[in-house]
Tab-separated table of C-alpha atoms in Angstrom:
chain	number	residue	atom	x	y	z
A	11	MET	CA	47.583	-11.851	-0.799
A	12	ARG	CA	44.343	-12.449	-2.675
A	13	ARG	CA	42.701	-9.342	-4.120
A	14	ILE	CA	38.935	-8.980	-3.895
A	15	LEU	CA	36.691	-6.224	-5.213
A	16	ILE	CA	33.252	-5.568	-3.711
A	17	VAL	CA	30.900	-3.210	-5.538
A	18	GLY	CA	28.291	-1.709	-3.232
A	19	ALA	CA	28.448	-0.414	0.338
A	20	GLY	CA	25.263	-1.718	1.951
A	21	GLN	CA	24.753	-4.214	4.758
A	22	SER	CA	26.133	-7.174	2.808
A	23	GLY	CA	28.955	-5.447	0.945
A	24	LEU	CA	30.385	-3.645	3.949
A	25	GLN	CA	29.947	-6.569	6.341
A	26	LEU	CA	31.709	-8.893	3.910
A	27	ALA	CA	34.467	-6.341	3.242
A	28	LEU	CA	35.145	-5.880	6.952
A	29	GLY	CA	35.145	-9.648	7.500
A	30	LEU	CA	37.576	-10.353	4.664
A	31	GLN	CA	39.769	-7.481	5.810
A	32	GLN	CA	40.076	-9.060	9.261
A	33	HIS	CA	41.340	-12.255	7.627
A	34	GLY	CA	44.102	-10.540	5.678
A	35	TYR	CA	42.531	-10.181	2.239
A	36	ASP	CA	43.347	-7.161	0.079
A	37	VAL	CA	39.854	-5.708	-0.307
A	38	THR	CA	38.733	-2.788	-2.452
A	39	LEU	CA	35.249	-1.389	-1.934
A	40	MET	CA	33.541	0.673	-4.621
A	41	THR	CA	30.621	2.904	-3.687
A	42	SER	CA	28.759	5.730	-5.375
A	43	ARG	CA	28.642	7.877	-2.205
A	44	THR	CA	30.958	9.038	0.547
A	45	ALA	CA	30.163	8.435	4.200
A	46	GLU	CA	29.039	12.044	4.595
A	47	GLU	CA	26.774	11.782	1.564
A	48	ILE	CA	25.199	8.641	3.032
A	49	ARG	CA	24.568	10.376	6.364
A	50	GLY	CA	23.075	13.396	4.663
A	51	GLY	CA	20.864	11.440	2.295
A	52	ARG	CA	17.442	9.872	2.423
A	53	VAL	CA	16.628	6.805	4.524
A	54	MET	CA	17.325	3.597	2.633
A	55	SER	CA	15.305	0.898	4.368
A	56	THR	CA	13.203	-0.255	7.324
A	57	GLN	CA	15.814	-2.673	8.657
A	58	CYS	CA	14.912	-4.730	11.723
A	59	MET	CA	17.590	-7.305	12.453
A	60	PHE	CA	16.839	-10.321	14.595
A	61	HIS	CA	19.137	-12.188	16.967
A	62	GLY	CA	20.844	-14.509	14.487
A	63	SER	CA	21.638	-11.671	12.097
A	64	LEU	CA	22.879	-9.424	14.882
A	65	GLN	CA	25.148	-12.259	15.938
A	66	THR	CA	26.958	-12.141	12.574
A	67	GLU	CA	27.893	-8.542	13.372
A	68	ARG	CA	28.951	-9.373	16.936
A	69	GLU	CA	31.266	-12.094	15.659
A	70	LEU	CA	33.125	-9.474	13.589
A	71	GLY	CA	33.131	-6.908	16.385
A	72	ILE	CA	31.235	-4.365	14.269
A	73	ASN	CA	28.096	-4.104	16.419
A	74	PHE	CA	28.984	-0.484	17.217
A	75	TRP	CA	25.437	0.711	17.964
A	76	GLU	CA	24.140	-2.209	20.034
A	77	SER	CA	24.285	-0.322	23.330
A	78	ASP	CA	22.415	2.664	21.865
A	79	ALA	CA	19.701	1.105	19.693
A	80	PRO	CA	16.332	0.253	21.292
A	81	LEU	CA	15.927	-3.376	22.371
A	82	ILE	CA	12.988	-4.953	20.523
A	83	GLU	CA	11.729	-7.815	22.673
A	84	GLY	CA	8.504	-8.807	20.925
A	85	LEU	CA	6.570	-8.960	17.694
A	86	GLY	CA	2.810	-8.500	17.518
A	87	VAL	CA	0.142	-9.067	14.882
A	88	SER	CA	-3.189	-7.257	14.621
A	89	VAL	CA	-5.808	-7.805	11.915
A	90	ALA	CA	-8.282	-5.016	11.242
A	91	GLY	CA	-11.955	-5.933	11.048
A	92	PRO	CA	-14.415	-4.041	8.818
A	93	ASP	CA	-15.926	-2.339	11.874
A	94	GLY	CA	-12.628	-1.073	13.296
A	95	SER	CA	-12.252	-4.056	15.623
A	96	ARG	CA	-9.241	-6.345	15.928
A	97	PRO	CA	-10.382	-9.973	15.550
A	98	VAL	CA	-6.716	-10.942	15.735
A	99	ASP	CA	-4.501	-9.095	18.209
A	100	TRP	CA	-1.526	-10.659	19.994
A	101	VAL	CA	2.160	-10.206	20.724
A	102	GLY	CA	4.884	-12.845	20.945
A	103	ARG	CA	8.091	-12.602	22.947
A	104	LEU	CA	11.428	-12.979	21.186
A	105	ARG	CA	14.019	-15.318	22.701
A	106	GLY	CA	16.761	-12.848	21.776
A	107	TYR	CA	16.158	-9.158	21.187
A	108	ALA	CA	16.069	-7.528	17.761
A	109	GLN	CA	17.387	-4.089	16.828
A	110	SER	CA	17.053	-1.551	14.039
A	111	VAL	CA	19.764	0.967	13.155
A	112	ASP	CA	19.160	3.532	10.413
A	113	GLN	CA	21.395	2.444	7.543
A	114	ARG	CA	22.550	6.010	7.024
A	115	LEU	CA	24.157	5.774	10.458
A	116	LYS	CA	25.455	2.222	10.124
A	117	MET	CA	26.716	2.244	6.545
A	118	ALA	CA	28.519	5.555	6.968
A	119	GLY	CA	30.150	4.315	10.169
A	120	TRP	CA	31.192	0.993	8.663
A	121	LEU	CA	32.576	2.685	5.551
A	122	GLU	CA	34.763	4.940	7.678
A	123	GLU	CA	35.860	1.983	9.810
A	124	PHE	CA	36.832	-0.037	6.726
A	125	ALA	CA	38.967	2.856	5.470
A	126	ALA	CA	40.496	3.459	8.924
A	127	ARG	CA	41.592	-0.193	9.006
A	128	GLY	CA	43.470	0.251	5.738
A	129	GLY	CA	40.818	-0.767	3.231
A	130	GLN	CA	40.761	0.958	-0.135
A	131	VAL	CA	37.541	2.858	-0.848
A	132	VAL	CA	36.836	4.054	-4.379
A	133	VAL	CA	33.944	6.518	-4.627
A	134	HIS	CA	32.745	6.168	-8.189
A	135	GLY	CA	29.844	4.750	-10.117
A	136	VAL	CA	30.485	1.406	-11.795
A	137	THR	CA	29.344	0.228	-15.224
A	138	VAL	CA	29.417	-3.192	-16.839
A	139	SER	CA	32.420	-2.142	-18.931
A	140	ASP	CA	34.230	-1.149	-15.721
A	141	LEU	CA	33.568	-4.592	-14.269
A	142	ASP	CA	34.891	-6.163	-17.449
A	143	TRP	CA	38.268	-4.589	-16.719
A	144	PHE	CA	38.159	-5.194	-12.969
A	145	ALA	CA	37.453	-8.913	-13.434
A	146	ARG	CA	40.918	-9.234	-15.003
A	147	SER	CA	42.584	-7.329	-12.161
A	148	TYR	CA	41.090	-9.030	-9.111
A	149	ASP	CA	40.909	-12.647	-7.977
A	150	LEU	CA	37.208	-12.252	-7.179
A	151	VAL	CA	34.606	-9.577	-7.949
A	152	LEU	CA	31.353	-9.435	-5.968
A	153	VAL	CA	28.395	-7.191	-6.816
A	154	SER	CA	26.290	-6.142	-3.835
A	155	ALA	CA	24.725	-3.009	-5.350
A	156	GLY	CA	21.074	-4.027	-5.542
A	157	LYS	CA	19.843	-1.587	-8.185
A	158	GLY	CA	20.625	-0.290	-11.646
A	159	GLU	CA	22.561	-1.553	-14.623
A	160	LEU	CA	24.710	-4.025	-12.729
A	161	VAL	CA	21.729	-5.988	-11.442
A	162	SER	CA	20.448	-6.482	-14.993
A	163	MET	CA	23.529	-8.616	-15.694
A	164	PHE	CA	22.124	-11.335	-13.448
A	165	GLN	CA	19.462	-13.423	-15.167
A	166	ARG	CA	16.079	-13.801	-13.469
A	167	ASP	CA	15.456	-17.331	-12.197
A	168	ALA	CA	11.847	-17.872	-13.249
A	169	SER	CA	11.596	-21.172	-11.379
A	170	ARG	CA	12.186	-19.342	-8.090
A	171	SER	CA	10.401	-16.070	-8.933
A	172	PRO	CA	6.609	-16.524	-9.027
A	173	TYR	CA	5.967	-12.776	-9.357
A	174	ASP	CA	7.045	-10.627	-12.289
A	175	ALA	CA	5.630	-7.331	-10.982
A	176	PRO	CA	5.680	-5.469	-7.642
A	177	GLN	CA	3.215	-6.895	-5.136
A	178	ARG	CA	3.226	-3.909	-2.779
A	179	ALA	CA	3.619	-0.137	-2.983
A	180	LEU	CA	5.979	0.906	-0.192
A	181	ALA	CA	5.969	4.064	1.930
A	182	VAL	CA	8.354	4.639	4.849
A	183	THR	CA	8.334	7.408	7.466
A	184	TYR	CA	10.789	7.905	10.353
A	185	VAL	CA	9.247	9.785	13.302
A	186	HIS	CA	9.903	11.013	16.810
A	187	GLY	CA	7.168	11.234	19.431
A	188	LEU	CA	5.172	8.046	18.846
A	189	GLY	CA	3.342	6.866	21.955
A	190	PRO	CA	3.621	3.292	23.307
A	191	ARG	CA	1.223	0.432	22.685
A	192	PRO	CA	-0.661	0.105	26.004
A	193	GLU	CA	-0.966	-3.706	25.773
A	194	HIS	CA	2.643	-4.372	26.795
A	195	ASP	CA	5.479	-2.645	28.625
A	196	PHE	CA	8.275	-3.784	26.301
A	197	LEU	CA	9.214	-2.643	22.799
A	198	ALA	CA	7.835	-4.714	19.931
A	199	VAL	CA	7.488	-4.602	16.181
A	200	ARG	CA	3.777	-4.260	15.427
A	201	CYS	CA	2.407	-5.839	12.229
A	202	ASN	CA	-1.058	-4.514	11.351
A	203	LEU	CA	-2.876	-6.306	8.525
A	204	VAL	CA	-5.750	-4.665	6.663
A	205	PRO	CA	-7.227	-7.474	4.515
A	206	GLY	CA	-7.366	-6.637	0.823
A	207	VAL	CA	-5.709	-3.252	1.413
A	208	GLY	CA	-2.207	-3.792	2.798
A	209	GLU	CA	-0.130	-3.712	5.951
A	210	LEU	CA	1.355	-1.198	8.381
A	211	PHE	CA	4.526	-2.104	10.256
A	212	ILE	CA	5.751	-0.046	13.186
A	213	MET	CA	9.199	-0.641	14.626
A	214	PRO	CA	11.516	1.145	17.063
A	215	THR	CA	14.811	2.252	15.544
A	216	LEU	CA	17.950	4.290	16.149
A	217	THR	CA	18.420	7.127	13.687
A	218	LEU	CA	20.785	10.057	13.292
A	219	SER	CA	18.932	12.057	15.950
A	220	GLY	CA	18.497	9.218	18.443
A	221	PRO	CA	15.745	6.661	19.190
A	222	ALA	CA	12.749	6.891	16.870
A	223	ASP	CA	10.041	4.793	15.229
A	224	ILE	CA	9.434	3.701	11.656
A	225	LEU	CA	5.939	3.787	10.142
A	226	PHE	CA	5.934	1.532	7.095
A	227	TRP	CA	2.926	1.115	4.832
A	228	GLU	CA	2.787	-1.725	2.303
A	229	GLY	CA	-0.152	-1.208	-0.041
A	230	VAL	CA	-1.720	-3.529	-2.586
A	231	PRO	CA	-0.918	-1.918	-5.976
A	232	GLY	CA	-3.816	0.134	-7.272
A	233	GLY	CA	-5.510	0.129	-3.862
A	234	PRO	CA	-6.172	2.918	-1.365
A	235	LEU	CA	-2.639	2.787	0.069
A	236	ASP	CA	-0.987	3.134	-3.335
A	237	VAL	CA	-0.949	6.938	-3.176
A	238	PHE	CA	2.642	7.944	-2.355
A	239	THR	CA	4.276	7.818	-5.788
A	240	ASP	CA	3.972	11.512	-6.637
A	241	ILE	CA	4.495	12.873	-3.105
A	242	LYS	CA	7.806	14.720	-2.902
A	243	ASP	CA	7.314	16.878	0.192
A	244	PRO	CA	8.290	15.019	3.425
A	245	GLY	CA	5.628	16.814	5.455
A	246	GLU	CA	2.914	15.819	3.002
A	247	HIS	CA	4.211	12.248	3.090
A	248	LEU	CA	3.864	12.186	6.892
A	249	GLU	CA	0.391	13.736	6.790
A	250	LEU	CA	-0.828	11.129	4.305
A	251	THR	CA	0.696	8.324	6.389
A	252	LEU	CA	-1.215	9.506	9.445
A	253	ASP	CA	-4.475	10.007	7.546
A	254	LEU	CA	-4.347	6.407	6.346
A	255	MET	CA	-3.656	5.213	9.875
A	256	ARG	CA	-6.694	7.115	11.143
A	257	THR	CA	-8.854	5.513	8.436
A	258	TYR	CA	-7.716	1.898	8.704
A	259	LEU	CA	-5.934	1.460	12.039
A	260	PRO	CA	-7.409	3.865	14.608
A	261	TRP	CA	-5.691	2.123	17.536
A	262	GLU	CA	-2.305	2.900	15.989
A	263	TRP	CA	-3.321	6.410	14.944
A	264	GLU	CA	-4.125	7.220	18.573
A	265	ARG	CA	-0.391	6.888	19.298
A	266	THR	CA	0.613	9.501	16.715
A	267	HIS	CA	-0.713	12.762	18.161
A	268	GLY	CA	2.764	14.015	19.050
A	269	VAL	CA	4.782	12.705	16.108
A	270	GLU	CA	7.093	14.673	13.870
A	271	LEU	CA	9.559	13.705	11.168
A	272	THR	CA	13.030	12.821	12.370
A	273	ASP	CA	14.562	14.854	9.523
A	274	ALA	CA	13.916	15.995	5.971
A	275	GLY	CA	15.395	12.725	4.640
A	276	GLY	CA	13.181	10.538	6.808
A	277	THR	CA	10.718	9.407	4.112
A	278	LEU	CA	10.925	6.931	1.262
A	279	ALA	CA	8.516	5.487	-1.305
A	280	GLY	CA	8.876	2.945	-4.097
A	281	ARG	CA	8.170	-0.593	-5.267
A	282	TYR	CA	9.967	-3.513	-6.877
A	283	PRO	CA	9.121	-7.059	-7.961
A	284	PRO	CA	10.398	-9.814	-5.647
A	285	THR	CA	12.992	-11.637	-7.736
A	286	VAL	CA	15.542	-14.435	-7.422
A	287	ARG	CA	18.363	-14.220	-9.960
A	288	ARG	CA	21.123	-16.502	-11.173
A	289	PRO	CA	24.140	-15.906	-8.931
A	290	VAL	CA	26.828	-15.645	-11.614
A	291	ALA	CA	26.977	-13.028	-14.376
A	292	GLU	CA	29.288	-13.347	-17.363
A	293	LEU	CA	30.941	-10.193	-18.666
A	294	PRO	CA	31.558	-9.440	-22.369
A	295	SER	CA	35.180	-10.569	-22.024
A	296	GLY	CA	34.122	-13.857	-20.430
A	297	GLY	CA	34.992	-12.814	-16.893
A	298	LEU	CA	32.649	-13.806	-14.060
A	299	VAL	CA	31.200	-11.857	-11.142
A	300	LEU	CA	29.225	-13.143	-8.145
A	301	GLY	CA	26.000	-11.488	-6.978
A	302	VAL	CA	25.435	-10.806	-3.284
A	303	ALA	CA	22.253	-10.531	-1.152
A	304	ASP	CA	19.558	-8.366	-2.820
A	305	VAL	CA	21.272	-8.652	-6.186
A	306	VAL	CA	20.397	-12.343	-6.314
A	307	VAL	CA	17.573	-12.727	-3.754
A	308	ALA	CA	15.322	-9.658	-3.525
A	309	ASN	CA	12.240	-10.387	-1.419
A	310	ASP	CA	9.399	-8.012	-0.676
A	311	PRO	CA	9.985	-6.370	2.738
A	312	ILE	CA	6.641	-7.635	4.093
A	313	THR	CA	8.511	-10.105	6.325
A	314	GLY	CA	11.278	-7.678	7.325
A	315	GLN	CA	14.057	-9.930	6.103
A	316	GLY	CA	16.101	-7.691	3.787
A	317	SER	CA	18.889	-6.706	6.178
A	318	ASN	CA	18.732	-10.134	7.832
A	319	ASN	CA	19.248	-11.834	4.476
A	320	ALA	CA	22.089	-9.446	3.681
A	321	ALA	CA	23.866	-10.224	6.952
A	322	LYS	CA	23.375	-13.970	6.523
A	323	CYS	CA	24.603	-13.800	2.924
A	324	ALA	CA	27.730	-11.880	3.960
A	325	ALA	CA	28.462	-14.422	6.699
A	326	SER	CA	27.861	-17.363	4.359
A	327	TYR	CA	30.029	-15.952	1.561
A	328	LEU	CA	32.791	-15.118	4.050
A	329	ALA	CA	32.848	-18.727	5.238
A	330	SER	CA	32.894	-20.027	1.652
A	331	ILE	CA	35.774	-17.736	0.659
A	332	LEU	CA	37.846	-18.605	3.714
A	333	GLU	CA	37.304	-22.336	3.210
A	334	HIS	CA	38.217	-22.083	-0.488
A	335	GLY	CA	41.816	-21.180	0.282
A	336	ASP	CA	44.108	-20.439	-2.694
A	337	ARG	CA	42.040	-22.194	-5.348
A	338	PRO	CA	40.642	-20.156	-8.265
A	339	PHE	CA	37.319	-18.390	-7.747
A	340	ASP	CA	35.738	-20.030	-10.767
A	341	ARG	CA	32.087	-20.535	-11.728
A	342	GLU	CA	31.892	-23.736	-9.701
A	343	PHE	CA	32.984	-21.901	-6.567
A	344	MET	CA	30.523	-19.062	-7.170
A	345	GLU	CA	27.566	-21.361	-7.691
A	346	ARG	CA	28.512	-23.466	-4.689
A	347	ALA	CA	28.815	-20.351	-2.499
A	348	PHE	CA	25.366	-19.189	-3.596
A	349	ASP	CA	23.835	-22.634	-3.069
A	350	ARG	CA	25.128	-22.586	0.488
A	351	TYR	CA	23.436	-19.241	1.103
A	352	TRP	CA	20.277	-20.272	-0.772
A	353	ASP	CA	19.846	-23.192	1.621
A	354	TYR	CA	18.963	-20.496	4.167
A	355	ALA	CA	17.381	-17.889	1.889
A	356	ARG	CA	14.962	-20.308	0.225
A	357	HIS	CA	12.955	-20.509	3.444
A	358	VAL	CA	12.716	-16.722	3.596
A	359	THR	CA	11.611	-16.507	-0.029
A	360	ALA	CA	8.921	-19.170	0.352
A	361	TRP	CA	7.542	-17.542	3.496
A	362	THR	CA	7.667	-14.016	2.057
A	363	ASN	CA	5.927	-14.976	-1.177
A	364	ALA	CA	3.229	-16.734	0.847
A	365	MET	CA	2.660	-13.593	2.924
A	366	LEU	CA	1.996	-11.593	-0.246
A	367	ALA	CA	-1.007	-13.784	-1.093
A	368	PRO	CA	-4.352	-13.914	0.751
A	369	PRO	CA	-3.943	-16.081	3.865
A	370	PRO	CA	-5.123	-19.701	3.507
A	371	PRO	CA	-7.577	-21.143	6.063
A	372	HIS	CA	-4.950	-22.820	8.227
A	373	VAL	CA	-3.052	-19.516	8.657
A	374	LEU	CA	-6.268	-17.736	9.626
A	375	GLU	CA	-6.880	-20.438	12.219
A	376	LEU	CA	-3.305	-20.225	13.468
A	377	PHE	CA	-3.411	-16.435	13.869
A	378	GLY	CA	-6.788	-16.636	15.554
A	379	ALA	CA	-5.578	-19.296	17.978
A	380	ALA	CA	-2.617	-17.107	18.905
A	381	ASN	CA	-5.114	-14.688	20.500
A	382	THR	CA	-5.354	-17.033	23.483
A	383	CYS	CA	-2.266	-19.219	23.168
A	384	GLN	CA	1.053	-17.600	23.967
A	385	ASP	CA	2.959	-20.612	22.624
A	386	ILE	CA	1.720	-19.855	19.105
A	387	ALA	CA	2.360	-16.130	19.387
A	388	ASP	CA	5.916	-16.782	20.568
A	389	ARG	CA	6.625	-19.348	17.860
A	390	VAL	CA	5.429	-17.066	15.053
A	391	ALA	CA	7.411	-14.144	16.471
A	392	ASN	CA	10.599	-16.197	16.696
A	393	GLY	CA	10.085	-17.464	13.160
A	394	PHE	CA	11.264	-14.023	12.041
A	395	ASP	CA	14.652	-15.018	13.437
A	396	THR	CA	14.544	-18.645	12.214
A	397	PRO	CA	12.404	-18.603	9.043
A	398	SER	CA	13.075	-22.276	8.312
A	399	ASP	CA	10.663	-23.157	11.130
A	400	PHE	CA	7.739	-21.795	9.108
A	401	GLN	CA	8.078	-24.789	6.786
A	402	ASN	CA	6.962	-26.995	9.664
A	403	PHE	CA	3.629	-25.340	10.402
A	404	PHE	CA	2.959	-21.941	8.795
A	405	LEU	CA	3.476	-23.106	5.207
A	406	ASP	CA	2.130	-26.629	5.726
A	407	PRO	CA	-1.605	-27.132	6.436
A	408	ALA	CA	-1.050	-30.647	7.750
A	409	GLY	CA	1.864	-29.540	9.911
A	410	CYS	CA	-0.244	-26.675	11.253
A	411	ALA	CA	-3.108	-29.035	12.127
A	412	ASP	CA	-0.694	-31.370	13.914
A	413	TYR	CA	0.813	-28.465	15.834
A	414	LEU	CA	-2.567	-27.174	17.000
A	415	ALA	CA	-3.624	-30.716	17.948
A	416	GLU	CA	-0.451	-31.159	20.021
A	417	LEU	CA	-1.111	-27.900	21.860
A	418	ALA	CA	-4.733	-28.893	22.513
A	419	ALA	CA	-3.703	-32.321	23.797
A	420	ALA	CA	-1.243	-30.671	26.163
A	421	GLY	CA	-3.948	-28.345	27.492
A	422	ARG	CA	-2.211	-25.263	26.104
A	423	LEU	CA	-4.800	-24.295	23.512
A	424	THR	CA	-8.215	-22.798	24.148
A	425	PRO	CA	-10.954	-25.091	22.784
A	426	PRO	CA	-13.742	-23.494	20.737
A	427	GLY	CA	-15.833	-21.384	23.121
A	428	GLY	CA	-13.805	-22.536	26.124
A	429	ASP	CA	-11.561	-20.888	28.655
A	430	ALA	CA	-7.809	-20.602	28.251
A	431	ALA	CA	-5.934	-23.589	29.643
A	432	ARG	CA	-3.107	-21.383	30.890
A	433	PRO	CA	-3.314	-18.321	33.151
A	434	ASP	CA	-0.979	-16.422	30.815
A	435	ALA	CA	-2.780	-17.458	27.637
A	436	GLN	CA	-4.904	-14.304	27.552
A	437	PRO	CA	-3.338	-11.470	25.504
A	438	GLU	CA	-1.813	-8.790	27.681
A	439	GLY	CA	-4.305	-6.074	28.478
A	440	SER	CA	-7.337	-8.232	27.644
A	441	ASP	CA	-10.269	-8.872	29.958
A	442	PRO	CA	-10.146	-12.529	31.074
A	443	ASP	CA	-13.918	-12.477	31.427
A	444	ALA	CA	-14.556	-11.060	27.961
A	445	GLY	CA	-15.246	-14.468	26.429
A	446	LEU	CA	-12.598	-14.330	23.710
A	447	PRO	CA	-13.292	-16.870	20.985
A	448	GLY	CA	-11.290	-20.023	20.622
A	449	PRO	CA	-9.336	-20.961	17.498
A	450	ARG	CA	-12.358	-21.692	15.305
A	451	GLY	CA	-14.254	-18.621	16.428
A	452	SER	CA	-11.189	-16.447	15.926
A	453	ARG	CA	-10.693	-17.965	12.504
A	454	GLN	CA	-14.248	-17.076	11.530
A	455	GLN	CA	-13.715	-13.471	12.598
A	456	ALA	CA	-10.453	-13.319	10.657
A	457	GLU	CA	-12.114	-14.816	7.593
A	458	ASP	CA	-14.878	-12.241	7.805
A	459	ALA	CA	-12.239	-9.497	7.853
A	460	ALA	CA	-10.249	-11.066	5.031
A	461	HIS	CA	-13.229	-11.288	2.716
A	462	ARG	CA	-14.966	-8.039	3.492
């Protein structure tokens, strides 16, 4: 029986450990915290997993919270204008629902399940010198702990890492009591963009105390949202979150009058540079270890892909290991396994890095056109589940122009100053007689907001 060591008990490490365990591998999992310590700790992320990522959990039978977590059926984008208006405001419907489960709940549950199924759990911090010894004792060592000394072993890939500093200051708050968005009667992730300032994401989730919502600010470093670093009190963190919503996004702030923190551990703040690293690290003795998920591909959370990438990486590595059979897990195998995962992750990285920069004209036009064209809103929303599709239109000005031209030719796109070609093209809750602008007019409004 092949012996495999996984260091780190997050989405990728635990999912991979449970998958390998089901296929008869002797798996040891090392983690710095017990399940109870995870449950009793601070929130770790803003995870929203889309259909394809959820499917990787279903295939392993570890989707334990699917019947309890809120069903997220849409994704909406709003852009704040300088006068408090919303020149861009639409919601797309997802083909398959998304879900968010507090990682304190999920990781603790998975860790206990892995142990109950006979897996060996070692609760202890790990150093590079520890790995040097472990690499001689196991057939394969994987590092899925995305922070600290172990990550520094993996060399930054400058050719795939355009940023060398954090591009956003992050502030997360879990709350109960948030009111609904009146524009639609289904649950949706809401992406609110404040040009030149940052973004607020709001998503339904399941936490330790039941259904809740996540308020997630991403602020441009040094800007007015970059104010959470020294805040230690959870109540003060919530108050500041709400004050910023009142200032920049009054339509979202109106939903917050009854909110309260889910628990004392329901806040988080920090920042990190988006980085792609070389997948294989060489230890002092010459032994090799393979990096997993955030260790080797750490994107900014602006596109909500962290847990999705982790699930896809775990599924990809599991397939590579199973297909490899009894052959040695050498450098060639490790690089080939990463390349297989990178074929998916590269699309996420390109899209995420693009979202961190000011939007180019074709994206402004696309978002504006989505105001009155449900096809566009739906395609952008579903791109969060299939990021490779963004290469065809979102990241390609020519592809975007062709796409808009195809919609116009089919009568599914509102011409400048014209009426919607489809009865359902008006955003939900809008006045069909309000004279909403067409793509060009919407683009001009968005440009005005972006350059205020």
